[in-house]
Coordinates of C-alpha atoms and ligand atoms in Angstrom, one line a residue:
M1 CA -126.8 -81.1 -110.5
R2 CA -127.3 -80.4 -114.2
F3 CA -129.8 -82.1 -116.5
S4 CA -129.3 -83.2 -119.9
L5 CA -132.2 -84.5 -122.0
N6 CA -132.0 -87.5 -124.1
I7 CA -134.3 -87.0 -127.2
D8 CA -133.9 -90.6 -128.8
H9 CA -137.5 -91.3 -128.3
V10 CA -138.8 -88.3 -130.3
A11 CA -136.8 -90.0 -133.2
T12 CA -138.4 -93.4 -132.3
L13 CA -141.9 -91.9 -132.8
R14 CA -140.8 -90.1 -136.0
N15 CA -139.4 -93.3 -137.4
A16 CA -142.4 -95.4 -136.5
R17 CA -144.2 -94.4 -139.7
G18 CA -141.2 -93.2 -141.7
E19 CA -142.6 -89.5 -141.4
T20 CA -140.8 -86.4 -140.7
Q21 CA -142.7 -85.5 -137.5
P22 CA -142.0 -85.2 -134.5
E23 CA -138.8 -83.5 -135.4
P24 CA -136.0 -84.2 -132.9
I25 CA -134.4 -81.0 -133.6
T26 CA -137.5 -79.0 -132.6
A27 CA -137.7 -81.1 -129.3
A28 CA -134.0 -80.2 -128.6
L29 CA -134.5 -76.5 -129.2
L30 CA -137.8 -76.4 -127.0
A31 CA -136.0 -78.3 -124.2
E32 CA -133.2 -75.8 -124.3
Q33 CA -135.7 -73.0 -124.0
A34 CA -137.3 -74.9 -121.0
G35 CA -133.8 -75.0 -119.3
V36 CA -132.0 -78.2 -120.0
D37 CA -128.2 -78.0 -119.7
G38 CA -127.5 -80.3 -122.7
I39 CA -129.0 -82.6 -125.3
V40 CA -128.1 -86.4 -125.5
V41 CA -128.6 -88.8 -128.5
H42 CA -127.5 -92.3 -129.0
L43 CA -126.4 -92.9 -132.7
R44 CA -126.9 -96.6 -132.9
E45 CA -125.4 -98.9 -135.3
D46 CA -128.9 -99.9 -136.7
R47 CA -130.1 -96.1 -136.7
R48 CA -133.3 -97.3 -135.0
H49 CA -134.0 -93.7 -133.9
I50 CA -131.4 -91.1 -134.2
N51 CA -129.6 -90.8 -137.5
E52 CA -126.6 -89.1 -138.8
R53 CA -128.6 -86.1 -140.2
D54 CA -130.0 -85.6 -136.7
V55 CA -126.6 -85.4 -135.1
R56 CA -125.2 -83.0 -137.7
L57 CA -128.1 -80.6 -137.5
L58 CA -128.0 -80.7 -133.6
R59 CA -124.3 -79.8 -133.7
E60 CA -125.2 -76.9 -135.8
L61 CA -128.3 -75.7 -133.9
I62 CA -128.2 -76.4 -130.3
S63 CA -126.6 -73.8 -128.0
T64 CA -126.1 -75.9 -124.8
K65 CA -123.9 -79.0 -125.3
L66 CA -124.1 -82.2 -127.2
D67 CA -123.5 -85.5 -125.7
L68 CA -123.1 -88.3 -128.2
E69 CA -123.7 -91.8 -126.7
M70 CA -122.0 -94.2 -129.0
A71 CA -120.4 -97.7 -129.3
A72 CA -116.6 -97.9 -129.6
T73 CA -116.7 -98.9 -133.3
D74 CA -114.7 -97.4 -136.1
E75 CA -117.6 -96.2 -138.1
I76 CA -119.2 -94.3 -135.2
I77 CA -115.8 -92.9 -133.9
K78 CA -115.2 -91.4 -137.3
I79 CA -118.6 -89.8 -137.4
A80 CA -118.1 -88.4 -133.8
C81 CA -114.7 -87.0 -134.7
D82 CA -116.2 -85.4 -137.8
V83 CA -119.2 -84.0 -135.9
G84 CA -117.5 -82.8 -132.7
P85 CA -119.8 -83.3 -129.8
E86 CA -118.6 -81.7 -126.6
L87 CA -118.8 -85.2 -125.0
A88 CA -118.8 -88.7 -126.2
T89 CA -120.2 -91.3 -123.9
I90 CA -119.1 -94.7 -124.8
V91 CA -121.8 -97.4 -124.2
P92 CA -121.9 -101.1 -124.9
E93 CA -124.4 -101.9 -127.8
K94 CA -126.2 -105.0 -128.7
R95 CA -128.5 -105.0 -131.7
E96 CA -131.2 -107.1 -130.1
E97 CA -131.5 -105.0 -126.9
L98 CA -134.4 -102.6 -126.4
T99 CA -132.1 -100.1 -124.5
T100 CA -128.5 -100.0 -123.1
E101 CA -128.8 -103.0 -120.8
G102 CA -125.6 -102.7 -118.6
G103 CA -122.4 -100.7 -118.1
L104 CA -119.2 -101.2 -120.1
N105 CA -116.9 -104.0 -119.3
V106 CA -113.8 -101.6 -119.2
L107 CA -111.4 -104.3 -117.8
D108 CA -112.0 -106.7 -120.8
Q109 CA -111.4 -104.1 -123.5
I110 CA -108.7 -101.8 -122.3
E111 CA -106.9 -101.6 -125.6
L112 CA -110.0 -100.9 -127.7
L113 CA -111.3 -98.3 -125.1
K114 CA -107.9 -96.6 -124.9
G115 CA -107.6 -96.2 -128.7
T116 CA -111.1 -95.0 -128.8
T117 CA -110.4 -92.3 -126.1
E118 CA -107.2 -91.3 -127.9
R119 CA -108.9 -90.7 -131.2
L120 CA -111.8 -88.7 -129.6
H121 CA -109.4 -86.6 -127.5
D122 CA -107.4 -85.9 -130.6
S123 CA -110.6 -84.3 -132.0
N124 CA -111.0 -82.3 -128.7
I125 CA -114.0 -84.3 -127.6
E126 CA -114.2 -85.1 -123.9
V127 CA -114.8 -88.8 -123.2
S128 CA -117.2 -90.5 -120.6
F129 CA -117.6 -94.2 -120.0
F130 CA -121.0 -95.7 -119.0
V131 CA -120.3 -98.0 -116.1
E132 CA -121.8 -99.9 -113.3
P133 CA -121.1 -98.5 -109.9
N134 CA -118.0 -100.8 -109.7
I135 CA -114.7 -99.6 -108.3
N136 CA -112.5 -101.9 -110.7
H137 CA -114.2 -100.5 -113.8
I138 CA -114.0 -96.9 -112.6
D139 CA -110.2 -97.4 -111.7
A140 CA -109.7 -98.7 -115.2
S141 CA -111.5 -95.8 -116.7
A142 CA -109.4 -93.4 -115.0
E143 CA -106.3 -95.1 -116.0
I144 CA -107.3 -94.9 -119.6
G145 CA -107.7 -91.3 -119.0
V146 CA -111.5 -90.5 -119.4
D147 CA -112.8 -87.1 -118.4
F148 CA -116.1 -88.4 -117.0
I149 CA -117.8 -91.6 -116.0
E150 CA -121.6 -91.9 -116.3
I151 CA -122.9 -94.2 -113.7
H152 CA -125.4 -96.7 -114.7
T153 CA -128.5 -96.2 -112.4
G154 CA -130.6 -98.9 -114.1
V155 CA -130.4 -101.4 -111.0
F156 CA -131.5 -98.6 -108.7
A157 CA -134.2 -97.7 -110.9
N158 CA -135.7 -101.2 -111.4
A159 CA -135.1 -102.4 -107.8
E160 CA -138.2 -104.3 -106.8
S161 CA -137.9 -103.5 -103.0
E162 CA -136.9 -100.6 -100.9
E163 CA -134.1 -102.5 -99.5
E164 CA -132.7 -103.3 -102.8
Q165 CA -132.9 -99.7 -103.8
I166 CA -131.2 -98.6 -100.5
D167 CA -128.3 -101.1 -101.1
E168 CA -127.9 -99.9 -104.8
L169 CA -127.9 -96.3 -103.8
E170 CA -125.1 -97.1 -101.3
R171 CA -123.1 -98.8 -104.0
I172 CA -123.6 -95.7 -106.1
R173 CA -122.6 -93.4 -103.3
V174 CA -119.3 -95.3 -102.9
A175 CA -118.6 -95.3 -106.5
V176 CA -119.3 -91.6 -106.7
N177 CA -117.0 -90.9 -103.8
H178 CA -114.2 -93.1 -105.4
A179 CA -114.6 -91.4 -108.8
K180 CA -114.5 -88.0 -107.2
K181 CA -111.2 -88.9 -105.5
L182 CA -109.7 -89.9 -108.9
G183 CA -110.7 -86.5 -110.2
L184 CA -113.4 -87.7 -112.7
G185 CA -116.5 -85.8 -113.7
I186 CA -119.6 -87.9 -112.8
N187 CA -122.7 -88.1 -114.8
A188 CA -125.4 -90.7 -114.1
G189 CA -128.5 -92.0 -115.8
H190 CA -130.8 -94.7 -117.1
G191 CA -134.3 -95.4 -115.7
L192 CA -134.4 -92.1 -113.7
N193 CA -138.0 -90.5 -113.6
Y194 CA -140.1 -88.1 -111.6
Q195 CA -140.5 -90.4 -108.8
N196 CA -137.1 -91.9 -108.1
I197 CA -135.0 -88.6 -108.9
K198 CA -136.2 -87.4 -105.4
V199 CA -134.3 -90.1 -103.6
F200 CA -131.3 -89.8 -106.2
R201 CA -130.8 -86.0 -105.8
E202 CA -129.8 -86.6 -102.1
L203 CA -126.5 -88.0 -103.3
E204 CA -123.6 -85.6 -103.3
G205 CA -121.0 -85.3 -106.0
I206 CA -123.0 -86.1 -109.2
D207 CA -122.4 -83.4 -111.8
E208 CA -125.2 -84.2 -114.2
V209 CA -128.1 -86.6 -114.8
S210 CA -128.9 -87.8 -118.4
I211 CA -132.9 -88.6 -118.7
G212 CA -134.7 -89.5 -121.6
Q213 CA -137.7 -91.9 -121.6
A214 CA -139.7 -90.6 -118.5
V215 CA -139.5 -86.9 -119.7
I216 CA -140.2 -87.7 -123.3
A217 CA -143.2 -89.9 -122.2
R218 CA -144.5 -87.1 -120.1
A219 CA -144.1 -84.6 -122.8
V220 CA -146.6 -86.6 -125.0
F221 CA -149.3 -85.5 -122.5
V222 CA -148.1 -82.2 -121.1
G223 CA -145.6 -80.8 -123.8
I224 CA -142.0 -80.7 -123.7
D225 CA -141.7 -77.3 -122.1
T226 CA -143.8 -78.5 -118.9
A227 CA -142.2 -81.9 -118.8
V228 CA -138.7 -80.4 -118.7
K229 CA -139.6 -77.7 -116.2
E230 CA -141.2 -80.2 -114.0
M231 CA -138.0 -82.3 -113.9
I232 CA -135.8 -79.3 -113.4
S233 CA -137.8 -78.3 -110.3
L234 CA -137.5 -81.8 -108.9
I235 CA -133.7 -81.9 -109.6
G236 CA -133.1 -78.6 -108.0
S237 CA -129.8 -77.0 -108.8
Ligands
PXP1 N1 -127.6 -92.8 -120.1 C1 -127.3 -93.8 -121.1 C2 -125.9 -94.2 -121.2 C3 -128.4 -94.4 -121.8 O1 -127.9 -95.4 -122.6 C4 -129.6 -93.9 -121.6 C5 -130.8 -94.8 -122.4 O2 -130.6 -94.2 -123.7 C6 -129.9 -93.1 -120.8 C7 -128.9 -92.4 -120.0 C8 -131.2 -92.5 -120.4 O3 -132.1 -93.5 -119.9 P1 -133.6 -93.4 -119.8 O4 -134.2 -93.1 -121.3 O5 -134.1 -94.6 -119.1 O6 -133.9 -92.1 -119.0

């Protein structure tokens, strides 16, 4: 299982006082040296953390791969096509949310998502849809022609009982097996941390996890190199 690091919250801290530090580009380069397989950023409509300058510099400077999380809006699609990340992960986006709250409702916006996927593919960018572990949305994603899905692990991560966690893990297992049969690449993320990743890594078939908050929070105390290496050792290979 590969591990990509989401560095949005390095930018959150930088932006809190309108300063230039901590620099997200430095975080990305240090994380690469520590062994991550890719860098993830979410260029939000309101630019609350990552901005366009960050995305362009990352494109120039990182040597692993860039996963740009984005809403399917004309403005952001144009930026993505211009910058050329290896992967664009389409997420639902609401201004008032603290973080991405749920998966994409693929079935309700087939035409928009089809057009978005075509535009990104025309610029040689692979496309992933961030979806709940729900067979109908996964089927619709495959029909549209995405390369990957990213399974939303937030319900699993926030489960309030072991029983709820086991149930959700089973839903994820079924979704992963289904998506594999459809030939999709499978990423997963949201709310994964140093504790719950141990249960999660037992699942077969997930190509990559995308983790942000837990690792950046730990990096505040132990540094990014140690925080990344600790997560890599828990994920295994
Ligand atoms: N994947 C997606 C699509 C996300 O929106 C986020 C949150 O930015 C993550 C993964 C990472 O979630 P977390 O910060 O909880 O690890």
